[in-house]
C-alpha cells in the first residue's frame, strides 16, 4: 500500500555496456565514461545522504536518551533539593526547640536551687519543731509524773485526815464522858466540866474541819485524775506529732536529695544542650551549603535539559528534512504513510459533512463530557461517534503495517484521542493500571508530545521521546504527526508513533 522510490538511482550496468558497444568514436567513449562517473558519483552521494540521515536519526535517539537521563537526574536533584529544604527547616526548628529546652533547663536549675534553699529552711524549722516537741513531751511527762506524785500525797493527806477525824470522834466521846462525870461530881467537878466542854467543842470543830478537808481532798483527787488523763492524752497526741514530724523529716530529706539531683542533672543537661546547639548550628550551616550546591546543580541541569531539548528538537527537524526529501529512509516511508492516512481522514471527515451525517460544529465540539465510573477518566464529545465510525478503517492498516509501529491515531488540538487502535480500545476493568495501558481511547493526552502534535500546523512534526516502560526501563520512541484539517480549519493531527 505504501512505498517510496528513491529518485536518485544508479543506471543499470548492462544498459551502459550496450551503449558503449554501439559507440566507437573517442568522443562517444569520453561521454560514456563521463556518464558512468556522474552516475557513480550520484550513487555515492545517495548512499552518503542515506548514511547522514541514519546518523542524524541515531544521533537524535542518543540525544533523547541523554535528555531523559538528565531529566531523571534533575528529578532526583529536585527531590534532593526538597529533602535539603526539609532538613534546613528541621535544623532551624531544632535550633529553636533547643533554645526553648535550654531556657527550660536553666529555669529548672534556678527553681531547683531556690527549692533547695526553701527545703533547707523547712528542714531547719522542722528540726526546731521536733526539738520543741521533744521538750514538750518531756515537760508533759514530768508534769504527769508530778501530778501522780501529788495524787499520792493527797491520798496520804486523806488518810491522815481520816485518822485525825477518828481521834476527834474519840476525843468527843471522852469529853462527853468527862462532862457526865463532872456533872456527877457536882460543884467539885464544875471546872472539869468547863474543860470537858471546851474539849468537846474542839473535837467537834476538828471533826468538821477533817470532813471539809476530806471533801477538798476528794475534789483535788478528781481534778488530779482529770489532769493526769489530759496529760496522758496530750502525751499521746504529742508523740503522734513527733512520729509525723520524723516521717516529714524523712520526706524532706528525700525531696532535698531529689532537688539536689535535679540541680545536678540540669547542669549536665544544660552542658549537653550547649553542645547540641553548637552541633546543630554546624549541621544547619553544612546543610545550607549543600542546599545551595544542589540548587546550583539543579539550575545547571535545568539549563542542560533545556539545551539538550532544543538540540533534540533541532535534530528531529533535520531528520524531518531528510524524511521529506528524495532520500529513501525509514522516516521518509513513515512520513508517506502518515500523509496518505491524513488524506484519507480528511476525505472521510468531509464526506461525513457533505452527506449530512455530521456538521462542522460537531467536529469542533470541545465540551468533553466525562464517562461515569471510568479510571483513568474517559470523555466523550459530539465527534467521538463519528471517529469511531470512520477512523478504524484508516488507522488499523497503518498500525499493523510494521512491527515497529506502536500506534496510529488521531487527536484534536487539545490532545483528545477519541478513537484508538483496536488493541488499545479494550473496555475498562477494575484495575486502573490495566485500564491505563489497554483502554487508551476517549482519553486526554495533554502532555508535551501530545499537545505539540495536536497543535502544530507545520507540514509535519517529528518528536523523539522516552516512553516509560516501568521498572526504571525506558524505550526510545518517535512520534510523527501530520496536521488534519476539516473544511480548511485546523482540527488536530494524525500521530504515528514507532519504535526506534
XYZ file of C-alpha atoms in Angstrom:
500
model
C 0.000 0.000 0.000
C 2.771 2.401 0.949
C 6.075 2.657 -0.998
C 8.774 5.151 -1.666
C 11.048 5.015 -4.768
C 14.386 6.744 -4.484
C 14.704 9.437 -7.081
C 18.475 9.111 -7.094
C 19.064 5.773 -8.817
C 22.076 4.170 -10.451
C 21.892 3.485 -14.195
C 21.813 -0.301 -14.784
C 25.250 -1.603 -15.734
C 24.047 -3.674 -18.705
C 22.392 -0.627 -20.274
C 25.647 1.292 -20.068
C 27.511 -1.631 -21.652
C 25.093 -1.742 -24.572
C 25.577 1.957 -25.185
C 29.338 1.505 -25.121
C 29.074 -1.384 -27.557
C 27.235 0.758 -30.080
C 29.608 3.699 -29.663
C 33.030 3.604 -31.236
C 34.135 7.208 -31.563
C 36.537 8.653 -28.971
C 34.065 11.421 -28.238
C 31.330 8.899 -27.558
C 33.656 6.891 -25.372
C 34.590 10.007 -23.401
C 30.928 10.938 -22.970
C 30.083 7.433 -21.880
C 32.905 7.441 -19.366
C 31.691 10.809 -18.056
C 28.147 9.460 -17.680
C 29.443 6.465 -15.756
C 31.450 8.741 -13.477
C 28.443 11.013 -12.891
C 26.222 8.048 -12.163
C 28.803 6.612 -9.761
C 29.067 9.991 -8.021
C 25.288 10.194 -7.809
C 25.159 6.726 -6.287
C 27.837 7.632 -3.777
C 26.027 10.869 -2.936
C 22.773 9.000 -2.415
C 24.487 6.495 -0.148
C 26.157 9.326 1.750
C 22.860 11.161 2.214
C 21.200 7.980 3.466
C 24.096 7.458 5.876
C 23.812 11.070 7.046
C 20.068 10.671 7.553
C 20.576 7.466 9.519
C 23.367 9.081 11.545
C 21.125 12.052 12.306
C 18.357 9.704 13.383
C 20.717 7.701 15.596
C 22.186 10.906 16.997
C 18.692 12.105 17.787
C 17.967 8.838 19.588
C 21.113 9.208 21.680
C 20.227 12.823 22.425
C 16.761 11.774 23.581
C 18.326 9.140 25.820
C 20.726 11.722 27.254
C 17.875 14.193 27.702
C 15.902 11.504 29.523
C 18.860 10.722 31.761
C 19.260 14.425 32.530
C 15.538 14.652 33.252
C 15.803 11.677 35.616
C 18.859 13.191 37.300
C 17.107 16.539 37.536
C 14.057 14.886 39.092
C 16.336 13.209 41.628
C 18.084 16.525 42.233
C 14.737 18.217 42.713
C 13.810 15.561 45.260
C 17.188 16.029 46.925
C 16.656 19.777 46.972
C 13.266 19.323 48.617
C 14.870 16.967 51.141
C 17.554 19.566 51.911
C 14.844 22.211 52.283
C 13.137 19.989 54.834
C 16.479 19.385 56.551
C 17.116 23.125 56.738
C 13.663 23.683 58.194
C 14.211 20.828 60.647
C 17.618 22.230 61.628
C 16.141 25.678 62.196
C 13.273 24.191 64.181
C 15.758 22.106 66.182
C 17.738 25.237 66.992
C 14.579 26.977 68.163
C 13.455 23.986 70.221
C 16.952 23.550 71.644
C 16.880 27.168 72.781
C 13.494 26.585 74.392
C 14.818 23.461 76.134
C 17.923 25.301 77.294
C 15.772 28.065 78.786
C 13.557 25.447 80.435
C 16.595 23.650 81.855
C 18.033 26.933 83.123
C 14.703 27.769 84.736
C 14.554 24.275 86.232
C 18.028 24.686 87.682
C 17.065 28.043 89.185
C 13.861 26.581 90.629
C 15.810 23.593 91.952
C 18.318 25.877 93.648
C 15.548 28.027 95.116
C 13.659 24.903 96.178
C 16.824 23.560 97.768
C 17.137 26.714 99.840
C 13.463 26.501 100.782
C 13.799 22.844 101.685
C 16.818 23.635 103.864
C 14.840 26.295 105.698
C 11.951 23.857 106.057
C 14.342 21.238 107.356
C 15.764 23.692 109.908
C 12.276 24.757 111.006
C 11.170 21.142 111.214
C 14.245 20.267 113.269
C 13.489 23.099 115.669
C 9.858 21.983 115.867
C 10.995 18.431 116.568
C 13.218 19.682 119.377
C 10.340 21.747 120.788
C 8.041 18.741 120.561
C 10.603 16.569 122.346
C 10.911 19.221 125.073
C 7.111 19.397 125.313
C 6.888 15.618 125.593
C 9.480 15.716 128.372
C 7.606 18.512 130.163
C 4.238 16.783 129.825
C 5.776 13.556 131.082
C 7.314 15.401 134.038
C 4.046 17.182 134.850
C 2.161 13.922 134.607
C 4.649 12.333 136.949
C 4.319 15.234 139.378
C 0.533 15.029 139.208
C 0.703 11.368 140.028
C 3.008 12.225 142.979
C 0.603 14.936 144.076
C -2.240 12.470 143.853
C -0.285 10.122 146.093
C 0.308 12.944 148.603
C -3.382 13.778 148.535
C -4.155 10.173 149.334
C -1.724 10.341 152.270
C -3.281 13.601 153.469
C -6.689 11.981 153.233
C -5.519 9.094 155.323
C -4.060 11.488 157.949
C -7.285 13.490 157.860
C -9.286 10.344 158.471
C -7.006 9.490 161.422
C -7.500 12.994 162.849
C -11.254 12.651 162.395
C -11.164 9.334 164.196
C -9.173 10.879 167.041
C -11.614 13.831 167.144
C -14.547 11.444 167.418
C -12.847 9.534 170.238
C -11.941 12.822 171.962
C -15.556 13.918 171.636
C -16.690 10.691 173.343
C -14.135 11.202 176.104
C -15.276 14.811 176.578
C -18.850 13.634 176.738
C -17.952 11.069 179.408
C -15.968 13.712 181.311
C -18.935 16.059 181.238
C -21.144 13.354 182.581
C -18.655 12.552 185.355
C -18.265 16.267 186.151
C -22.000 16.578 186.498
C -21.998 13.700 188.916
C -19.233 15.343 190.919
C -21.355 18.438 191.379
C -19.654 21.622 192.390
C -16.343 19.903 192.594
C -16.481 18.835 189.002
C -17.716 22.132 187.608
C -14.294 23.307 186.473
C -13.569 19.970 184.890
C -16.942 20.210 183.153
C -15.906 23.506 181.596
C -12.692 21.952 180.327
C -14.562 18.926 179.085
C -16.986 21.231 177.218
C -14.142 23.072 175.554
C -12.506 19.801 174.572
C -15.815 18.593 173.185
C -16.222 21.811 171.227
C -12.672 21.497 169.858
C -13.242 17.857 168.927
C -16.457 18.800 167.143
C -14.745 21.583 165.208
C -11.834 19.263 164.395
C -14.235 16.645 163.063
C -16.000 19.274 160.966
C -12.643 20.511 159.634
C -11.494 16.987 158.746
C -14.745 16.428 156.876
C -14.162 19.614 154.882
C -10.554 18.528 154.264
C -11.801 15.153 153.073
C -14.247 16.794 150.687
C -11.482 19.067 149.387
C -9.136 16.117 149.017
C -11.812 14.215 147.092
C -12.253 17.174 144.733
C -8.481 17.551 144.361
C -8.197 13.844 143.635
C -10.827 14.144 140.909
C -9.081 17.143 139.371
C -5.729 15.368 139.617
C -7.248 12.361 137.845
C -8.591 14.676 135.129
C -5.210 16.400 134.770
C -3.431 13.064 134.569
C -5.915 11.942 131.892
C -5.383 15.178 129.955
C -1.629 14.795 130.330
C -1.717 11.251 129.012
C -3.898 12.374 126.070
C -1.555 15.268 125.382
C 1.405 12.924 125.609
C -0.222 10.537 123.094
C -1.006 13.415 120.701
C 2.430 14.936 121.001
C 4.010 11.516 120.465
C 1.952 11.141 117.267
C 3.084 14.607 116.169
C 6.663 13.587 116.905
C 6.287 10.481 114.709
C 4.701 12.570 111.908
C 7.478 15.100 112.240
C 10.057 12.348 111.933
C 8.305 10.986 108.807
C 8.054 14.505 107.377
C 11.727 14.992 108.069
C 12.486 11.844 106.048
C 10.273 13.113 103.193
C 12.027 16.457 103.259
C 15.371 14.656 103.173
C 14.240 12.680 100.121
C 12.856 15.812 98.452
C 16.042 17.662 99.214
C 18.107 14.842 97.717
C 15.835 14.761 94.650
C 16.073 18.523 94.187
C 19.834 18.329 94.536
C 19.865 15.584 91.892
C 17.619 17.687 89.637
C 20.005 20.584 90.015
C 22.979 18.385 89.143
C 21.147 16.782 86.207
C 20.022 20.191 84.957
C 23.617 21.319 84.959
C 24.657 18.257 82.947
C 21.703 18.678 80.561
C 22.476 22.355 80.115
C 26.047 21.468 79.154
C 24.700 18.885 76.696
C 22.225 21.397 75.278
C 25.054 23.837 74.632
C 26.920 21.085 72.758
C 23.754 20.221 70.816
C 23.222 23.880 69.917
C 26.768 24.090 68.605
C 26.409 20.852 66.635
C 23.018 21.933 65.281
C 24.443 25.246 64.098
C 27.267 23.419 62.329
C 24.785 20.960 60.831
C 22.490 23.769 59.659
C 25.452 25.562 58.114
C 26.577 22.412 56.295
C 23.048 21.634 55.122
C 22.632 25.192 53.855
C 25.895 24.888 51.930
C 24.806 21.565 50.429
C 21.378 23.015 49.659
C 22.980 25.896 47.783
C 25.167 23.421 45.884
C 22.189 21.243 44.990
C 20.186 24.316 43.935
C 23.074 25.442 41.746
C 23.392 21.957 40.243
C 19.644 21.847 39.683
C 19.823 25.139 37.807
C 22.688 23.768 35.703
C 20.686 20.613 34.990
C 17.661 22.724 34.037
C 19.847 24.670 31.633
C 21.403 21.485 30.268
C 17.979 19.867 29.890
C 16.695 22.906 28.025
C 19.713 22.962 25.715
C 19.534 19.217 25.126
C 15.809 19.551 24.474
C 16.482 22.264 21.913
C 19.147 20.054 20.341
C 16.696 17.140 20.209
C 14.106 19.372 18.539
C 16.690 20.588 16.034
C 17.854 17.034 15.346
C 14.239 15.944 14.848
C 13.823 18.849 12.432
C 16.896 17.771 10.446
C 15.676 14.162 10.411
C 12.370 15.511 9.181
C 14.142 17.372 6.390
C 15.763 14.141 5.226
C 12.430 12.336 5.555
C 10.766 14.961 3.363
C 13.479 14.687 0.710
C 14.021 12.160 -2.085
C 16.272 10.074 0.186
C 14.910 6.593 0.857
C 14.854 6.365 4.710
C 12.609 4.746 7.310
C 11.403 8.169 8.430
C 10.547 9.033 4.843
C 8.482 5.876 4.424
C 6.656 6.502 7.717
C 6.011 10.099 6.626
C 4.497 8.866 3.372
C 2.241 6.523 5.367
C 1.129 9.328 7.649
C 0.405 11.738 4.797
C -1.627 9.170 2.856
C -3.555 8.343 6.043
C -4.240 12.051 6.691
C -5.575 12.445 3.153
C -7.942 9.540 3.828
C -9.002 11.013 7.190
C -9.712 14.460 5.742
C -11.703 12.923 2.870
C -13.703 10.786 5.322
C -14.476 13.788 7.550
C -15.507 15.850 4.513
C -17.799 13.038 3.344
C -19.496 12.910 6.756
C -20.343 16.607 6.455
C -21.302 16.504 2.771
C -23.605 13.520 3.276
C -25.296 15.142 6.281
C -24.156 12.737 8.963
C -22.246 15.471 10.799
C -21.759 19.228 10.902
C -18.595 21.284 11.039
C -19.544 22.266 14.602
C -19.711 18.607 15.600
C -16.060 18.170 14.694
C -15.009 21.178 16.751
C -17.042 20.334 19.848
C -14.763 20.791 22.875
C -17.336 20.033 25.569
C -15.583 16.950 26.909
C -18.165 15.027 28.944
C -16.679 12.551 31.479
C -17.846 8.939 31.282
C -19.044 7.959 34.750
C -17.085 5.266 36.564
C -14.007 5.367 34.336
C -10.498 5.297 35.842
C -8.439 6.781 34.247
C -11.155 9.157 33.152
C -12.550 8.813 29.641
C -14.586 11.555 27.936
C -16.993 11.928 25.018
C -17.695 14.708 22.503
C -20.142 15.020 19.626
C -17.490 13.824 17.176
C -16.488 10.681 19.115
C -19.162 8.538 17.488
C -18.126 9.908 14.071
C -14.458 8.996 14.542
C -15.460 5.574 15.886
C -17.293 5.045 12.604
C -14.693 6.247 10.092
C -11.191 6.114 11.635
C -10.611 2.380 12.367
C -10.628 1.521 8.650
C -7.875 4.101 8.090
C -5.789 3.763 11.268
C -5.713 -0.042 11.689
C -3.972 -0.900 8.363
C -1.248 1.639 9.139
C -0.803 0.398 12.720
C -0.486 -3.216 11.511
C 1.777 -2.486 8.548
C 5.017 -2.643 10.564
C 6.135 -4.261 13.803
C 7.897 -1.009 14.646
C 4.651 0.984 14.660
C 3.241 1.240 18.189
C 0.070 3.124 17.292
C -1.565 5.277 14.653
C -4.337 7.545 15.942
C -5.858 10.990 15.507
C -6.023 13.655 18.233
C -7.674 17.063 18.322
C -5.868 20.304 19.166
C -6.266 19.650 22.902
C -4.691 16.202 22.784
C -8.034 14.362 22.977
C -7.790 10.916 21.358
C -11.349 9.741 20.608
C -10.712 6.536 18.634
C -7.596 4.460 19.258
C -6.292 1.300 17.645
C -8.161 -1.866 18.473
C -5.530 -3.233 20.885
C -5.689 -0.012 22.937
C -9.512 0.221 22.944
C -10.405 -2.527 25.418
C -13.355 -1.996 27.805
C -12.196 -0.787 31.202
C -11.994 -3.204 34.124
C -11.463 -2.812 37.857
C -7.696 -2.249 37.697
C -6.769 1.396 36.903
C -3.217 0.357 35.926
C -4.519 -2.186 33.417
C -7.010 0.377 32.133
C -4.260 2.950 31.639
C -2.355 0.531 29.394
C -5.228 -1.104 27.498
C -8.129 1.381 27.479
C -6.472 4.420 25.935
C -9.330 5.522 23.676
C -11.501 8.501 24.657
C -8.574 9.765 26.726
C -6.991 13.213 27.018
C -3.235 13.128 26.298
C -2.249 16.702 27.069
C 1.431 16.021 27.784
C 4.134 17.943 25.903
C 4.353 15.485 22.999
C 0.581 15.106 22.685
C -0.153 18.830 22.743
C 2.632 19.705 20.297
C 1.363 17.047 17.915
C -2.244 18.207 18.089
C -1.497 21.929 17.892
C 1.282 22.022 15.277
C 0.368 23.462 11.868
C 3.721 22.624 10.282
C 3.517 20.228 7.309
C 4.632 17.541 9.741
C 6.260 17.320 13.162
C 8.886 14.798 14.241
C 9.299 14.282 18.015
C 11.612 11.871 19.814
C 10.904 10.921 23.422
C 11.420 8.244 26.051
C 8.477 6.026 26.861
C 8.343 4.823 30.460
C 8.051 1.032 30.371
C 8.026 0.662 34.176
C 10.643 -0.766 36.492
C 13.072 2.012 35.634
C 13.177 0.951 31.968
C 12.569 3.271 29.020
C 12.098 2.813 25.278
C 13.031 5.484 22.732
C 10.055 6.409 20.575
C 9.482 8.679 17.610
C 6.186 10.483 17.172
C 5.473 11.632 13.615
C 2.397 13.848 13.318
C 0.706 15.436 10.306
C -1.991 18.148 10.723
C -5.616 17.268 9.979
C -7.938 19.948 8.575
C -11.723 19.973 8.310
C -13.002 22.384 5.660
C -9.815 24.390 5.945
C -9.896 24.605 9.763
C -7.159 23.001 11.808
C -8.801 20.161 13.735
C -5.783 18.293 15.122
C -3.338 15.719 13.794
C -2.710 12.112 12.967
C 0.002 10.689 15.204
C 2.180 7.824 14.013
C 4.361 6.524 16.849
C 7.040 3.958 16.158
C 9.936 2.291 17.929
C 13.495 3.223 17.054
